């Protein structure tokens, strides 16, 4: 028996975000009703237009500031499940609290609102990240869902504004996810919790974005490396982390609601470690444009070692997703860029 199934009502926070628009689409396509939260009416217009064929199965609630006590009290009412994705993902924060405050208070806030105002909710899924798991390494290490990134939290606590910006983001994700599990343990509510831990999320865009400069952080990284030729040859072959197709991650968000055994788990949703040169080679192989010339870098020259890799047995056991490969990803995202004239 699925934990949640259509036509259940699902709240998706930060519904205008890169990942969230795909999550909303996959839920609506399956027959769920979705209420999305956005910060302002101006962020709602594109979504209303994009999902208008779903009629009253899709609605929006404006939550101007997720750090305000009780911000989600109204939005959670009547829901059967929650997908909490809203959290800042950028690498330009000076003050770490720019990231940590909304990440932690937004997560704790939605869980508290659910406790107090949503007795119908059966499951809450929080979009965490590998950022909450991995620590920098000098020698190769395989990470699992048992691992927590205390390094980023300690580093950011110690150095504050002077901590590397990537560490500030990682600290925000670690502290937010820890707070979610802690609150769940303390209150032992009738709903269960799932956290999903993806790495770099890549793939076509559904969100409202009118130029490459406005791209979300992970899509911008792809654009800069594979289209705009902004990476040095050394950067292209350096181990860059790991990736997942945004559509596979959206499906994981839906499966995280439905699959009973997912409850109570952190789950890594990871395709594989990569360097940008691998995507350059894939992109040149499948380039759908007859006019666009892509940078070539140094074909076939890849990172010789990835210090950080992942054990994804849990995802395979619980979800068994068929994950997209680099060529499919590259073809689809380049087609999307072509259509946008970028
Ligand atoms: P995104 O396109 O930038 O979307 C972020 C969403 O969070 C937007 O709806 C945004 O609203 C909202 N948000 C950001 N800061 C906020 C704040 N201070 N207060 C209220 N809402 C705020 O990013 P994304 O890549 O889709 O990320 C979504 C989630 O996935 C985040 O939790 C992120 O940490 C996680 N994640 C992303 C990746 C990746 O590679 N993309 C990897 C792992 C995990 P506004 O548009 O109003 O700012």
XYZ file of C-alpha atoms and ligand atoms in Angstrom:
390
model
C 0.000 0.000 0.000
C 1.614 3.320 -1.016
C 2.220 5.790 1.810
C 0.649 8.507 -0.354
C -1.078 8.138 -3.687
C -2.905 10.297 -6.208
C -5.216 12.162 -5.975
C -3.666 13.222 -2.634
C -2.920 16.903 -2.011
C 0.752 17.849 -1.853
C 2.305 21.140 -0.759
C 5.520 22.009 -2.639
C 7.488 24.895 -1.131
C 9.590 27.154 -3.359
C 7.488 25.951 -6.300
C 9.133 28.342 -8.762
C 12.618 26.876 -8.198
C 14.517 24.847 -10.797
C 13.977 21.471 -9.126
C 10.549 22.283 -7.718
C 8.856 23.062 -11.039
C 9.796 19.549 -12.189
C 8.563 18.106 -8.889
C 5.227 19.894 -9.326
C 4.957 18.695 -12.931
C 5.644 15.062 -12.051
C 3.039 15.200 -9.275
C 0.365 16.830 -11.457
C 1.093 14.420 -14.319
C 0.406 11.549 -11.919
C -2.952 12.968 -10.818
C -1.979 14.653 -7.549
C -3.322 18.054 -6.539
C -0.547 20.519 -5.796
C -0.410 23.697 -3.782
C 2.872 25.504 -4.402
C 4.329 28.266 -2.264
C 6.209 31.216 -3.752
C 7.506 34.395 -2.168
C 5.539 36.902 -4.240
C 2.828 37.267 -6.846
C 5.479 38.145 -9.446
C 6.968 34.648 -8.999
C 3.529 33.088 -9.468
C 2.586 34.309 -12.953
C 4.771 31.893 -14.952
C 3.613 28.906 -12.885
C -0.075 29.791 -13.275
C 0.392 29.953 -17.027
C 2.635 26.873 -17.258
C 0.282 24.614 -15.269
C -3.038 26.110 -16.390
C -4.110 22.899 -18.165
C -4.365 21.258 -14.727
C -7.158 23.650 -13.709
C -7.990 23.618 -10.013
C -5.584 20.725 -9.369
C -2.869 23.393 -9.128
C -2.932 26.410 -6.829
C -0.418 28.782 -5.285
C -0.011 30.284 -1.830
C 2.174 33.320 -1.219
C 4.582 32.902 1.705
C 6.638 36.116 1.687
C 9.171 35.156 4.362
C 9.768 31.543 5.363
C 11.756 32.611 8.435
C 8.729 34.211 10.102
C 7.175 32.113 12.885
C 4.056 30.390 11.539
C 4.822 31.400 7.928
C 3.442 28.102 6.590
C 0.486 27.760 9.013
C -2.135 28.489 6.345
C -0.349 26.801 3.448
C -0.145 23.358 5.121
C -3.854 23.166 5.963
C -5.698 20.296 4.263
C -2.547 18.757 2.772
C -1.766 15.009 2.719
C 1.963 15.438 2.141
C 4.689 18.064 1.934
C 7.698 18.453 -0.363
C 9.941 21.127 1.149
C 12.415 22.386 -1.449
C 12.632 26.129 -0.653
C 16.144 27.002 0.468
C 18.813 29.287 -0.949
C 21.376 27.654 -3.228
C 24.039 30.145 -4.264
C 27.705 30.607 -3.567
C 27.836 34.384 -3.043
C 26.782 34.737 0.578
C 29.049 36.938 2.659
C 27.248 36.413 5.965
C 26.648 32.645 6.419
C 23.279 33.450 8.011
C 22.053 34.586 4.609
C 21.948 30.867 3.818
C 21.684 29.220 7.231
C 18.740 31.217 8.566
C 16.255 30.515 5.736
C 17.528 26.937 5.347
C 17.102 26.056 9.025
C 14.176 28.285 9.968
C 12.308 27.439 6.756
C 12.694 23.710 7.429
C 11.847 23.898 11.125
C 9.030 26.299 10.303
C 7.265 24.041 7.856
C 7.594 21.056 10.182
C 6.167 23.044 13.108
C 3.288 24.309 10.954
C 2.612 20.717 9.907
C 2.603 19.562 13.544
C 0.203 22.288 14.579
C -2.137 22.690 11.605
C -2.034 19.668 9.302
C -3.292 16.500 10.998
C -3.969 15.008 7.552
C -0.288 15.014 6.523
C 1.218 11.523 6.380
C 4.652 12.220 4.959
C 7.109 15.105 4.636
C 9.960 15.031 2.113
C 12.784 17.529 2.540
C 15.159 18.297 -0.328
C 18.532 18.078 1.359
C 21.800 17.581 -0.527
C 25.051 15.675 -0.595
C 26.293 18.947 0.883
C 24.898 17.642 4.195
C 26.943 14.435 3.833
C 30.357 14.994 2.250
C 33.511 16.380 3.809
C 36.626 17.383 1.834
C 39.032 14.466 1.510
C 42.751 13.915 0.870
C 42.271 10.254 0.010
C 39.376 8.503 -1.739
C 36.271 7.863 0.335
C 32.863 6.382 -0.428
C 30.097 8.295 1.376
C 26.794 6.815 2.558
C 23.638 8.044 4.268
C 25.366 7.387 7.613
C 27.689 10.345 7.045
C 27.174 13.938 8.131
C 29.118 17.001 7.076
C 30.320 18.326 10.418
C 33.366 19.793 8.673
C 31.327 22.534 6.964
C 29.421 23.356 10.144
C 32.590 23.653 12.240
C 34.475 25.574 9.559
C 31.633 28.059 9.126
C 31.197 28.435 12.884
C 34.919 29.130 13.279
C 35.549 31.417 10.298
C 32.125 33.000 9.789
C 32.190 35.359 6.809
C 35.741 34.215 6.006
C 34.747 30.591 5.519
C 34.743 29.454 1.861
C 31.350 30.181 0.298
C 30.847 26.533 -0.595
C 31.297 25.650 3.078
C 28.641 28.186 4.109
C 26.144 26.532 1.733
C 27.099 23.053 2.930
C 26.676 24.173 6.534
C 23.193 25.500 5.731
C 22.123 22.159 4.276
C 23.662 20.129 7.102
C 22.114 22.248 9.845
C 18.708 22.271 8.132
C 18.618 18.523 7.621
C 19.856 17.828 11.149
C 17.171 20.145 12.524
C 14.501 18.251 10.571
C 15.527 14.854 11.969
C 15.906 16.299 15.478
C 12.446 17.844 15.432
C 10.955 14.637 14.098
C 12.623 12.640 16.870
C 11.465 15.056 19.557
C 7.826 15.181 18.497
C 7.371 11.656 17.094
C 4.486 12.878 14.908
C 2.001 10.756 12.974
C 3.760 11.635 9.688
C 7.100 10.243 8.661
C 10.074 12.085 7.244
C 12.217 11.412 4.169
C 15.229 13.467 3.158
C 16.655 13.265 -0.353
C 20.347 13.988 -0.864
C 21.180 14.841 -4.472
C 24.510 16.161 -5.811
C 24.731 18.674 -8.723
C 21.314 18.679 -10.394
C 21.358 19.163 -14.165
C 18.867 19.092 -17.025
C 16.301 21.106 -18.979
C 14.602 24.112 -17.431
C 10.921 24.663 -16.726
C 11.302 27.685 -14.460
C 10.880 31.317 -15.472
C 14.306 32.377 -16.720
C 14.990 34.825 -19.515
C 18.784 34.804 -19.824
C 21.743 32.584 -18.885
C 22.753 35.143 -16.261
C 19.534 34.359 -14.365
C 20.081 30.615 -14.292
C 19.964 28.736 -11.000
C 23.395 27.810 -9.649
C 23.756 24.252 -11.009
C 22.329 25.015 -14.481
C 24.613 28.060 -14.710
C 27.618 25.845 -13.956
C 26.642 23.562 -16.856
C 26.081 26.526 -19.184
C 29.395 28.149 -18.249
C 31.401 24.967 -18.803
C 29.674 23.337 -21.753
C 28.302 26.274 -23.742
C 30.021 29.514 -22.728
C 33.558 28.086 -22.627
C 34.353 29.742 -19.301
C 36.375 26.886 -17.765
C 40.122 26.419 -18.176
C 41.417 23.093 -19.568
C 42.558 22.218 -16.019
C 39.138 22.976 -14.558
C 37.423 20.882 -17.236
C 39.313 17.737 -16.273
C 39.232 18.274 -12.507
C 36.867 16.126 -10.452
C 33.821 18.362 -9.977
C 31.513 16.351 -7.757
C 28.648 14.157 -8.856
C 25.452 14.768 -10.824
C 21.839 13.682 -11.264
C 19.264 14.507 -13.943
C 16.628 16.906 -12.581
C 13.870 14.653 -13.996
C 15.204 11.641 -12.110
C 15.317 13.737 -8.957
C 11.724 14.917 -9.518
C 10.637 11.313 -9.886
C 12.526 10.475 -6.684
C 10.523 13.203 -4.912
C 7.289 11.555 -6.055
C 8.491 8.070 -5.172
C 9.610 9.379 -1.772
C 5.953 10.133 -1.056
C 4.620 6.885 -2.415
C 7.031 4.134 -1.423
C 6.207 2.996 2.095
C 9.781 1.833 2.891
C 11.186 5.287 2.108
C 9.750 6.628 5.393
C 12.368 7.462 8.013
C 15.251 7.488 5.510
C 17.866 9.810 4.115
C 18.409 8.707 0.530
C 21.305 9.627 -1.760
C 20.013 10.256 -5.301
C 23.242 10.239 -7.298
C 24.123 9.167 -10.841
C 27.940 9.355 -10.752
C 31.008 11.492 -10.140
C 32.085 13.588 -13.141
C 34.328 16.223 -14.624
C 33.018 18.794 -17.105
C 35.117 17.366 -19.948
C 32.876 14.287 -19.884
C 29.850 16.514 -20.484
C 31.717 18.425 -23.198
C 32.422 15.166 -25.027
C 28.818 13.996 -24.601
C 27.512 17.393 -25.725
C 29.682 17.458 -28.844
C 28.537 13.953 -29.719
C 24.821 14.744 -29.505
C 24.798 18.506 -30.278
C 21.294 18.991 -31.704
C 22.185 22.307 -33.386
C 23.686 22.514 -36.863
C 24.905 26.055 -36.199
C 26.019 26.120 -32.547
C 29.716 25.345 -32.051
C 30.504 23.998 -28.607
C 33.898 24.209 -26.925
C 35.802 20.913 -27.197
C 38.334 21.147 -24.344
C 40.612 18.098 -24.411
C 38.445 15.230 -25.674
C 38.801 12.004 -23.722
C 40.909 13.546 -20.948
C 39.093 12.987 -17.668
C 39.807 13.297 -13.949
C 42.061 10.406 -13.018
C 40.557 10.102 -9.550
C 37.404 11.149 -7.702
C 38.167 11.528 -3.987
C 34.451 11.620 -3.199
C 32.092 8.912 -4.445
C 28.813 7.484 -3.126
C 27.212 4.221 -2.184
C 23.743 4.418 -3.755
C 22.481 0.966 -2.717
C 19.650 2.487 -0.708
C 18.220 4.352 -3.711
C 18.478 1.206 -5.824
C 16.738 -0.886 -3.176
C 13.975 1.570 -2.298
C 13.322 3.380 -5.596
C 15.164 1.415 -8.300
C 15.290 4.464 -10.588
C 16.536 4.133 -14.171
C 18.881 7.136 -14.184
C 19.557 9.204 -17.329
C 23.040 9.203 -18.810
C 25.185 12.177 -19.883
C 24.253 12.013 -23.548
C 20.524 12.143 -22.887
C 21.062 14.969 -20.420
C 23.284 16.918 -22.824
C 20.924 16.456 -25.790
C 17.876 17.604 -23.835
C 19.459 20.590 -22.144
C 21.086 21.800 -25.387
C 17.754 21.461 -27.197
C 16.231 23.579 -24.444
C 18.989 26.231 -24.777
C 18.525 26.204 -28.589
C 14.807 26.836 -28.190
C 15.597 29.753 -25.888
C 18.082 31.137 -28.405
C 20.976 30.946 -25.944
P 16.576 27.467 -7.113
O 16.144 27.329 -8.521
O 17.415 28.639 -6.758
O 15.290 27.429 -6.197
C 15.353 27.705 -4.836
C 13.950 27.886 -4.307
O 14.059 28.237 -2.930
C 13.206 29.043 -4.995
O 11.833 28.817 -4.969
C 13.563 30.214 -4.090
O 12.623 31.274 -4.105
C 13.537 29.551 -2.726
N 14.352 30.325 -1.811
C 15.662 30.602 -1.913
N 16.055 31.392 -0.898
C 14.952 31.627 -0.160
C 14.704 32.392 1.003
N 15.683 33.078 1.619
N 13.460 32.439 1.479
C 12.455 31.772 0.854
N 12.627 31.025 -0.251
C 13.870 30.968 -0.746
O 17.406 26.212 -6.620
P 17.245 24.666 -6.847
O 18.491 24.208 -7.462
O 15.952 24.330 -7.455
O 17.262 24.171 -5.322
C 16.108 23.691 -4.678
C 16.517 22.866 -3.484
O 17.355 21.788 -3.905
C 17.313 23.614 -2.426
O 16.913 23.137 -1.162
C 18.750 23.209 -2.725
O 19.572 23.300 -1.586
C 18.546 21.774 -3.143
N 19.616 21.213 -3.962
C 19.908 21.743 -5.177
C 20.905 21.174 -5.945
C 21.249 21.668 -7.333
O 22.280 21.270 -7.865
N 20.422 22.487 -7.952
C 21.651 20.108 -5.429
C 21.324 19.592 -4.176
C 20.299 20.149 -3.457
P 12.955 32.649 -4.874
O 12.883 32.330 -6.337
O 11.886 33.563 -4.422
O 14.335 33.068 -4.445
